[in-house]
PDB file of C-alpha atoms and ligand atoms in Angstrom:
ATOM      1  CA  MET A 185       0.000   0.000   0.000  1.00  0.00           C
ATOM      2  CA  ALA A 186       1.389   3.450  -0.943  1.00  0.00           C
ATOM      3  CA  GLY A 187       2.107   6.381   1.412  1.00  0.00           C
ATOM      4  CA  PRO A 188       3.544   6.494   4.928  1.00  0.00           C
ATOM      5  CA  ARG A 189       3.353   3.291   6.951  1.00  0.00           C
ATOM      6  CA  PRO A 190       0.201   3.034   9.072  1.00  0.00           C
ATOM      7  CA  VAL A 191       0.487   2.366  12.809  1.00  0.00           C
ATOM      8  CA  VAL A 192      -1.198  -0.503  14.618  1.00  0.00           C
ATOM      9  CA  MET A 193      -1.672   0.000  18.358  1.00  0.00           C
ATOM     10  CA  SER A 194      -2.601  -3.068  20.325  1.00  0.00           C
ATOM     11  CA  GLY A 195      -2.493  -4.351  23.891  1.00  0.00           C
ATOM     12  CA  PRO A 196      -4.886  -5.455  26.624  1.00  0.00           C
ATOM     13  CA  SER A 197      -8.125  -3.611  27.207  1.00  0.00           C
ATOM     14  CA  GLY A 198      -7.368  -0.946  29.813  1.00  0.00           C
ATOM     15  CA  ALA A 199      -3.643  -0.707  29.028  1.00  0.00           C
ATOM     16  CA  GLY A 200      -4.092   2.891  27.874  1.00  0.00           C
ATOM     17  CA  LYS A 201      -4.166   2.732  24.065  1.00  0.00           C
ATOM     18  CA  SER A 202      -7.003   5.250  23.634  1.00  0.00           C
ATOM     19  CA  THR A 203      -5.485   7.602  26.228  1.00  0.00           C
ATOM     20  CA  LEU A 204      -2.138   7.638  24.418  1.00  0.00           C
ATOM     21  CA  LEU A 205      -3.806   7.876  21.014  1.00  0.00           C
ATOM     22  CA  LYS A 206      -5.872  10.887  22.029  1.00  0.00           C
ATOM     23  CA  LYS A 207      -2.731  12.696  23.180  1.00  0.00           C
ATOM     24  CA  LEU A 208      -1.012  11.872  19.888  1.00  0.00           C
ATOM     25  CA  LEU A 209      -3.950  12.937  17.726  1.00  0.00           C
ATOM     26  CA  ASN A 210      -4.244  16.203  19.689  1.00  0.00           C
ATOM     27  CA  GLU A 211      -0.560  17.066  19.494  1.00  0.00           C
ATOM     28  CA  PHE A 212      -0.136  15.949  15.873  1.00  0.00           C
ATOM     29  CA  ASP A 213      -3.404  17.076  14.351  1.00  0.00           C
ATOM     30  CA  GLY A 214      -2.824  17.017  10.581  1.00  0.00           C
ATOM     31  CA  VAL A 215      -0.205  14.251  10.800  1.00  0.00           C
ATOM     32  CA  PHE A 216      -2.040  11.217  12.183  1.00  0.00           C
ATOM     33  CA  GLY A 217      -5.618  10.121  11.537  1.00  0.00           C
ATOM     34  CA  PHE A 218      -7.657   7.518  13.405  1.00  0.00           C
ATOM     35  CA  SER A 219      -9.149   4.561  11.567  1.00  0.00           C
ATOM     36  CA  VAL A 220     -12.718   4.454  12.901  1.00  0.00           C
ATOM     37  CA  SER A 221     -13.629   0.817  13.496  1.00  0.00           C
ATOM     38  CA  HIS A 222     -17.045  -0.782  13.442  1.00  0.00           C
ATOM     39  CA  THR A 223     -18.389  -2.454  16.555  1.00  0.00           C
ATOM     40  CA  THR A 224     -21.569  -4.125  17.753  1.00  0.00           C
ATOM     41  CA  ARG A 225     -21.022  -2.955  21.344  1.00  0.00           C
ATOM     42  CA  ASN A 226     -23.093  -0.102  22.753  1.00  0.00           C
ATOM     43  CA  PRO A 227     -21.573   3.389  22.869  1.00  0.00           C
ATOM     44  CA  ARG A 228     -20.158   4.502  26.234  1.00  0.00           C
ATOM     45  CA  PRO A 229     -21.165   7.869  27.656  1.00  0.00           C
ATOM     46  CA  GLY A 230     -19.331  10.559  25.697  1.00  0.00           C
ATOM     47  CA  GLU A 231     -18.533   8.346  22.705  1.00  0.00           C
ATOM     48  CA  GLU A 232     -19.728   9.526  19.285  1.00  0.00           C
ATOM     49  CA  ASN A 233     -20.953   7.455  16.365  1.00  0.00           C
ATOM     50  CA  GLY A 234     -18.556   7.919  13.429  1.00  0.00           C
ATOM     51  CA  LYS A 235     -15.814   9.366  15.641  1.00  0.00           C
ATOM     52  CA  ASP A 236     -15.009   6.699  18.230  1.00  0.00           C
ATOM     53  CA  TYR A 237     -16.657   3.837  16.363  1.00  0.00           C
ATOM     54  CA  HIS A 238     -19.312   3.118  13.787  1.00  0.00           C
ATOM     55  CA  TYR A 239     -21.922   1.433  15.999  1.00  0.00           C
ATOM     56  CA  VAL A 240     -23.794  -1.224  14.065  1.00  0.00           C
ATOM     57  CA  THR A 241     -25.890  -4.305  14.646  1.00  0.00           C
ATOM     58  CA  ARG A 242     -24.425  -7.782  14.332  1.00  0.00           C
ATOM     59  CA  GLU A 243     -26.571  -8.352  11.216  1.00  0.00           C
ATOM     60  CA  VAL A 244     -25.244  -5.225   9.475  1.00  0.00           C
ATOM     61  CA  MET A 245     -21.668  -6.056  10.377  1.00  0.00           C
ATOM     62  CA  GLN A 246     -21.923  -9.687   9.251  1.00  0.00           C
ATOM     63  CA  ALA A 247     -23.403  -8.602   5.914  1.00  0.00           C
ATOM     64  CA  ALA A 248     -20.626  -6.050   5.364  1.00  0.00           C
ATOM     65  CA  ILE A 249     -17.948  -8.644   6.204  1.00  0.00           C
ATOM     66  CA  ALA A 250     -19.550 -11.135   3.787  1.00  0.00           C
ATOM     67  CA  ASN A 251     -19.506  -8.367   1.177  1.00  0.00           C
ATOM     68  CA  GLY A 252     -15.707  -8.050   1.526  1.00  0.00           C
ATOM     69  CA  GLU A 253     -15.783  -4.580   3.081  1.00  0.00           C
ATOM     70  CA  PHE A 254     -13.425  -5.360   5.984  1.00  0.00           C
ATOM     71  CA  ILE A 255      -9.638  -5.691   6.202  1.00  0.00           C
ATOM     72  CA  GLU A 256      -9.968  -7.594   9.461  1.00  0.00           C
ATOM     73  CA  ASN A 257     -12.560  -8.358  12.102  1.00  0.00           C
ATOM     74  CA  ALA A 258     -12.686 -10.102  15.451  1.00  0.00           C
ATOM     75  CA  GLU A 259     -14.964 -11.151  18.271  1.00  0.00           C
ATOM     76  CA  PHE A 260     -13.856  -9.556  21.550  1.00  0.00           C
ATOM     77  CA  SER A 261     -15.562  -9.783  24.928  1.00  0.00           C
ATOM     78  CA  GLY A 262     -18.905 -10.757  23.372  1.00  0.00           C
ATOM     79  CA  ASN A 263     -18.942  -8.125  20.620  1.00  0.00           C
ATOM     80  CA  MET A 264     -17.756  -7.815  17.043  1.00  0.00           C
ATOM     81  CA  TYR A 265     -15.076  -5.314  16.021  1.00  0.00           C
ATOM     82  CA  GLY A 266     -13.554  -4.650  12.631  1.00  0.00           C
ATOM     83  CA  THR A 267     -11.547  -2.328  10.412  1.00  0.00           C
ATOM     84  CA  SER A 268     -13.261  -1.499   7.138  1.00  0.00           C
ATOM     85  CA  LYS A 269     -11.306  -0.790   3.977  1.00  0.00           C
ATOM     86  CA  ALA A 270     -13.211   2.526   3.810  1.00  0.00           C
ATOM     87  CA  ALA A 271     -12.001   3.542   7.304  1.00  0.00           C
ATOM     88  CA  VAL A 272      -8.346   3.204   6.329  1.00  0.00           C
ATOM     89  CA  GLN A 273      -8.882   4.764   2.897  1.00  0.00           C
ATOM     90  CA  ALA A 274     -10.648   7.779   4.458  1.00  0.00           C
ATOM     91  CA  VAL A 275      -7.540   8.549   6.535  1.00  0.00           C
ATOM     92  CA  GLN A 276      -5.088   7.896   3.709  1.00  0.00           C
ATOM     93  CA  ALA A 277      -7.115  10.068   1.315  1.00  0.00           C
ATOM     94  CA  LYS A 278      -6.364  13.002   3.658  1.00  0.00           C
ATOM     95  CA  ASN A 279      -2.646  12.165   3.462  1.00  0.00           C
ATOM     96  CA  LEU A 280      -2.550  11.351   7.159  1.00  0.00           C
ATOM     97  CA  ILE A 281      -0.707   8.477   8.831  1.00  0.00           C
ATOM     98  CA  CYS A 282      -3.421   5.984   9.623  1.00  0.00           C
ATOM     99  CA  ILE A 283      -3.600   4.642  13.199  1.00  0.00           C
ATOM    100  CA  LEU A 284      -5.513   1.460  14.009  1.00  0.00           C
ATOM    101  CA  ASP A 285      -6.443   0.498  17.594  1.00  0.00           C
ATOM    102  CA  ILE A 286      -7.086  -3.246  17.401  1.00  0.00           C
ATOM    103  CA  ASP A 287      -6.912  -6.389  19.520  1.00  0.00           C
ATOM    104  CA  MET A 288      -4.479  -9.301  19.190  1.00  0.00           C
ATOM    105  CA  GLN A 289      -6.672 -11.222  16.705  1.00  0.00           C
ATOM    106  CA  GLY A 290      -6.654  -8.073  14.562  1.00  0.00           C
ATOM    107  CA  VAL A 291      -2.849  -7.910  14.744  1.00  0.00           C
ATOM    108  CA  LYS A 292      -2.556 -11.499  13.549  1.00  0.00           C
ATOM    109  CA  ASN A 293      -5.033 -10.863  10.725  1.00  0.00           C
ATOM    110  CA  ILE A 294      -3.397  -7.596   9.617  1.00  0.00           C
ATOM    111  CA  LYS A 295      -0.092  -9.498   9.360  1.00  0.00           C
ATOM    112  CA  ARG A 296      -1.675 -11.464   6.494  1.00  0.00           C
ATOM    113  CA  THR A 297      -2.503  -8.288   4.529  1.00  0.00           C
ATOM    114  CA  ASP A 298      -0.346  -5.850   2.545  1.00  0.00           C
ATOM    115  CA  LEU A 299      -0.965  -2.948   4.970  1.00  0.00           C
ATOM    116  CA  ASN A 300       2.649  -3.095   6.288  1.00  0.00           C
ATOM    117  CA  PRO A 301       2.140  -1.061   9.474  1.00  0.00           C
ATOM    118  CA  ILE A 302       4.437  -0.354  12.408  1.00  0.00           C
ATOM    119  CA  TYR A 303       3.190  -2.621  15.222  1.00  0.00           C
ATOM    120  CA  VAL A 304       3.123  -1.023  18.679  1.00  0.00           C
ATOM    121  CA  SER A 305       2.126  -2.942  21.791  1.00  0.00           C
ATOM    122  CA  ILE A 306       0.919  -0.972  24.809  1.00  0.00           C
ATOM    123  CA  GLN A 307       1.222  -3.054  27.962  1.00  0.00           C
ATOM    124  CA  PRO A 308       0.160  -2.356  31.559  1.00  0.00           C
ATOM    125  CA  PRO A 309       2.755  -2.458  34.362  1.00  0.00           C
ATOM    126  CA  SER A 310       0.938  -5.452  35.946  1.00  0.00           C
ATOM    127  CA  MET A 311      -2.363  -7.348  35.920  1.00  0.00           C
ATOM    128  CA  GLU A 312      -3.276  -5.708  39.245  1.00  0.00           C
ATOM    129  CA  ILE A 313      -2.847  -2.208  37.853  1.00  0.00           C
ATOM    130  CA  LEU A 314      -4.724  -3.182  34.699  1.00  0.00           C
ATOM    131  CA  GLU A 315      -7.672  -4.437  36.742  1.00  0.00           C
ATOM    132  CA  LYS A 316      -7.692  -1.252  38.838  1.00  0.00           C
ATOM    133  CA  ARG A 317      -7.649   0.939  35.706  1.00  0.00           C
ATOM    134  CA  LEU A 318     -10.490  -1.015  34.128  1.00  0.00           C
ATOM    135  CA  ARG A 319     -12.564  -0.910  37.324  1.00  0.00           C
ATOM    136  CA  ASP A 320     -11.888   2.813  37.834  1.00  0.00           C
ATOM    137  CA  ARG A 321     -12.911   3.511  34.225  1.00  0.00           C
ATOM    138  CA  LYS A 322     -16.407   2.269  35.208  1.00  0.00           C
ATOM    139  CA  THR A 323     -17.326   1.235  31.672  1.00  0.00           C
ATOM    140  CA  GLU A 324     -17.655  -2.519  32.166  1.00  0.00           C
ATOM    141  CA  SER A 325     -20.112  -4.847  33.846  1.00  0.00           C
ATOM    142  CA  GLU A 326     -18.487  -7.445  36.109  1.00  0.00           C
ATOM    143  CA  GLU A 327     -19.010 -10.038  33.354  1.00  0.00           C
ATOM    144  CA  SER A 328     -17.392  -7.882  30.677  1.00  0.00           C
ATOM    145  CA  LEU A 329     -14.563  -6.978  33.063  1.00  0.00           C
ATOM    146  CA  GLN A 330     -13.777 -10.644  33.721  1.00  0.00           C
ATOM    147  CA  LYS A 331     -13.803 -11.411  29.980  1.00  0.00           C
ATOM    148  CA  ARG A 332     -11.422  -8.512  29.360  1.00  0.00           C
ATOM    149  CA  LEU A 333      -9.064  -9.598  32.153  1.00  0.00           C
ATOM    150  CA  HIS A 334      -9.005 -13.134  30.762  1.00  0.00           C
ATOM    151  CA  ALA A 335      -8.265 -11.785  27.262  1.00  0.00           C
ATOM    152  CA  ALA A 336      -5.552  -9.555  28.778  1.00  0.00           C
ATOM    153  CA  LYS A 337      -3.701 -12.546  30.256  1.00  0.00           C
ATOM    154  CA  VAL A 338      -3.746 -14.298  26.867  1.00  0.00           C
ATOM    155  CA  ASP A 339      -2.715 -11.078  25.109  1.00  0.00           C
ATOM    156  CA  MET A 340       0.224 -10.489  27.470  1.00  0.00           C
ATOM    157  CA  GLU A 341       1.521 -14.023  26.839  1.00  0.00           C
ATOM    158  CA  ILE A 342       1.194 -13.794  23.043  1.00  0.00           C
ATOM    159  CA  SER A 343       2.850 -10.352  23.054  1.00  0.00           C
ATOM    160  CA  LYS A 344       6.109 -11.983  24.158  1.00  0.00           C
ATOM    161  CA  GLU A 345       6.347 -13.732  20.749  1.00  0.00           C
ATOM    162  CA  PRO A 346       9.615 -12.460  19.222  1.00  0.00           C
ATOM    163  CA  GLY A 347       9.099 -10.152  16.254  1.00  0.00           C
ATOM    164  CA  LEU A 348       5.345  -9.774  16.682  1.00  0.00           C
ATOM    165  CA  PHE A 349       5.664  -6.102  17.634  1.00  0.00           C
ATOM    166  CA  ASP A 350       8.191  -3.515  16.483  1.00  0.00           C
ATOM    167  CA  VAL A 351       7.854  -1.624  19.755  1.00  0.00           C
ATOM    168  CA  VAL A 352       6.588  -2.604  23.201  1.00  0.00           C
ATOM    169  CA  ILE A 353       5.741   0.221  25.613  1.00  0.00           C
ATOM    170  CA  ILE A 354       4.900  -0.311  29.276  1.00  0.00           C
ATOM    171  CA  ASN A 355       2.339   2.338  30.168  1.00  0.00           C
ATOM    172  CA  ASP A 356       3.207   3.038  33.817  1.00  0.00           C
ATOM    173  CA  ASP A 357       3.784   6.798  33.991  1.00  0.00           C
ATOM    174  CA  LEU A 358       1.602   8.258  31.224  1.00  0.00           C
ATOM    175  CA  ASN A 359       3.990  11.017  30.164  1.00  0.00           C
ATOM    176  CA  ILE A 360       6.961   8.671  29.961  1.00  0.00           C
ATOM    177  CA  ALA A 361       4.931   6.167  27.914  1.00  0.00           C
ATOM    178  CA  TYR A 362       3.760   8.961  25.623  1.00  0.00           C
ATOM    179  CA  GLY A 363       7.352  10.126  25.105  1.00  0.00           C
ATOM    180  CA  LYS A 364       8.335   6.580  24.119  1.00  0.00           C
ATOM    181  CA  LEU A 365       5.420   6.350  21.700  1.00  0.00           C
ATOM    182  CA  LYS A 366       6.416   9.588  19.998  1.00  0.00           C
ATOM    183  CA  ASP A 367      10.064   8.474  19.767  1.00  0.00           C
ATOM    184  CA  ALA A 368       8.988   5.159  18.221  1.00  0.00           C
ATOM    185  CA  LEU A 369       6.741   6.751  15.635  1.00  0.00           C
ATOM    186  CA  LEU A 370       9.237   9.433  14.616  1.00  0.00           C
ATOM    187  CA  GLU A 371      11.874   6.682  14.309  1.00  0.00           C
ATOM    188  CA  GLY A 372       9.448   4.502  12.300  1.00  0.00           C
ATOM    189  CA  GLY A 373       8.722   7.408   9.975  1.00  0.00           C
ATOM    190  CA  LYS A 374      12.418   7.683   9.137  1.00  0.00           C
ATOM    191  CA  LYS A 375      12.587   4.028   8.045  1.00  0.00           C
ATOM    192  CA  THR A 376       9.827   4.286   5.406  1.00  0.00           C
TER     193      THR A 376
HETATM  194  N1  ATP B 405      -0.423   5.755  32.637  1.00  0.00           N
HETATM  195  C1  ATP B 405      -1.622   5.728  33.209  1.00  0.00           C
HETATM  196  N2  ATP B 405      -1.722   5.877  34.535  1.00  0.00           N
HETATM  197  C2  ATP B 405      -2.934   5.834  35.149  1.00  0.00           C
HETATM  198  N3  ATP B 405      -4.120   5.656  34.506  1.00  0.00           N
HETATM  199  C3  ATP B 405      -4.069   5.495  33.164  1.00  0.00           C
HETATM  200  C4  ATP B 405      -2.829   5.531  32.457  1.00  0.00           C
HETATM  201  N4  ATP B 405      -3.103   5.340  31.148  1.00  0.00           N
HETATM  202  C5  ATP B 405      -4.439   5.204  31.036  1.00  0.00           C
HETATM  203  N5  ATP B 405      -5.035   5.308  32.251  1.00  0.00           N
HETATM  204  C6  ATP B 405      -6.446   5.171  32.561  1.00  0.00           C
HETATM  205  O1  ATP B 405      -6.750   3.781  32.462  1.00  0.00           O
HETATM  206  C7  ATP B 405      -8.034   3.583  31.886  1.00  0.00           C
HETATM  207  C8  ATP B 405      -7.889   2.712  30.637  1.00  0.00           C
HETATM  208  O2  ATP B 405      -7.245   3.468  29.629  1.00  0.00           O
HETATM  209  P1  ATP B 405      -7.771   3.428  28.126  1.00  0.00           P
HETATM  210  O3  ATP B 405      -9.251   3.550  28.081  1.00  0.00           O
HETATM  211  O4  ATP B 405      -6.970   4.418  27.353  1.00  0.00           O
HETATM  212  O5  ATP B 405      -7.337   1.940  27.759  1.00  0.00           O
HETATM  213  P2  ATP B 405      -7.473   1.166  26.387  1.00  0.00           P
HETATM  214  O6  ATP B 405      -6.254   0.348  26.223  1.00  0.00           O
HETATM  215  O7  ATP B 405      -7.797   2.107  25.279  1.00  0.00           O
HETATM  216  O8  ATP B 405      -8.709   0.224  26.691  1.00  0.00           O
HETATM  217  P3  ATP B 405      -9.746  -0.459  25.659  1.00  0.00           P
HETATM  218  O9  ATP B 405      -8.958  -1.402  24.831  1.00  0.00           O
HETATM  219  O10 ATP B 405     -10.734  -1.122  26.551  1.00  0.00           O
HETATM  220  O11 ATP B 405     -10.367   0.624  24.821  1.00  0.00           O
HETATM  221  C9  ATP B 405      -8.612   4.967  31.592  1.00  0.00           C
HETATM  222  O12 ATP B 405      -9.509   5.320  32.623  1.00  0.00           O
HETATM  223  C10 ATP B 405      -7.382   5.873  31.587  1.00  0.00           C
HETATM  224  O13 ATP B 405      -7.696   7.190  32.008  1.00  0.00           O
HETATM  225  N1  LIG B 406      -9.627  -6.616  15.826  1.00  0.00           N
HETATM  226  C1  LIG B 406     -10.113  -5.411  16.138  1.00  0.00           C
HETATM  227  N2  LIG B 406     -10.110  -4.996  17.421  1.00  0.00           N
HETATM  228  C2  LIG B 406     -10.586  -3.774  17.680  1.00  0.00           C
HETATM  229  C3  LIG B 406     -11.089  -2.927  16.695  1.00  0.00           C
HETATM  230  N3  LIG B 406     -11.493  -1.772  17.266  1.00  0.00           N
HETATM  231  C4  LIG B 406     -11.238  -1.892  18.578  1.00  0.00           C
HETATM  232  N4  LIG B 406     -10.682  -3.093  18.825  1.00  0.00           N
HETATM  233  C5  LIG B 406     -10.219  -3.640  20.112  1.00  0.00           C
HETATM  234  O1  LIG B 406     -11.335  -4.061  20.857  1.00  0.00           O
HETATM  235  C6  LIG B 406     -10.992  -4.061  22.230  1.00  0.00           C
HETATM  236  C7  LIG B 406     -12.099  -3.489  23.051  1.00  0.00           C
HETATM  237  O2  LIG B 406     -12.352  -2.148  22.709  1.00  0.00           O
HETATM  238  P1  LIG B 406     -13.399  -1.276  23.555  1.00  0.00           P
HETATM  239  O3  LIG B 406     -13.475   0.043  22.846  1.00  0.00           O
HETATM  240  O4  LIG B 406     -14.688  -2.011  23.591  1.00  0.00           O
HETATM  241  O5  LIG B 406     -12.801  -1.156  24.945  1.00  0.00           O
HETATM  242  C8  LIG B 406      -9.682  -3.258  22.343  1.00  0.00           C
HETATM  243  O6  LIG B 406      -8.635  -4.182  22.560  1.00  0.00           O
HETATM  244  C9  LIG B 406      -9.535  -2.623  21.004  1.00  0.00           C
HETATM  245  O7  LIG B 406      -8.179  -2.491  20.630  1.00  0.00           O
HETATM  246  C10 LIG B 406     -11.076  -3.401  15.349  1.00  0.00           C
HETATM  247  O8  LIG B 406     -11.501  -2.730  14.392  1.00  0.00           O
HETATM  248  N5  LIG B 406     -10.590  -4.639  15.119  1.00  0.00           N
END
């Protein structure tokens, strides 16, 4: 795919991907653009349709996948998520570096495409801190929280696979993690 290399951000739910991404998109408005995924989960308070996600029904999403409209899709914590070709193209058409926030299944699936992104893993300092962050965020039911913690354990194991990610950032102190993210992306930009 032509143009600057996209960026894939992955890591356990609650590790801080969206927090870091928002800082990046604010500071580098006009450089990076967010690939707006589709999901069947309900919007959280403050989230906007078309900005945070495209919120769709399972039927709509399944039909679009069957129609070949998605680069990748996954089932996560009882809901469907996916990156449409249109979402990536919309960012690239504005000449922005496209950033995808996707789970581990998405990472594995993107590896089979020609997208050729820089793979960044955002990891929490520990499972205990991850659980506290997720609980404090107050977005999950106990059932959803347990599913996410289970997925996080699996994710953290798979993330150790050599070569899976170009960069691994432990998000302990937010500003330090953000500095590392910026360094990695500026470095990645030089290699294209
Ligand atoms: N370095 C940090 N120190 C303390 N709290 C943090 C830090 N980074 C993020 N948080 C907080 O942790 C919570 C989870 O962060 P965030 O929503 O960005 O995670 P996420 O990886 O995007 O999760 P999800 O995959 O579920 O969307 C948020 O309430 C956020 O404010
Ligand atoms: N494979 C994909 N995963 C995605 C996509 N968009 C988001 N995600 C991941 O889902 C979980 C949960 O997100 P949440 O907003 O419900 O907390 C998180 O790990 C995201 O990275 C996608 O298009 N494809």
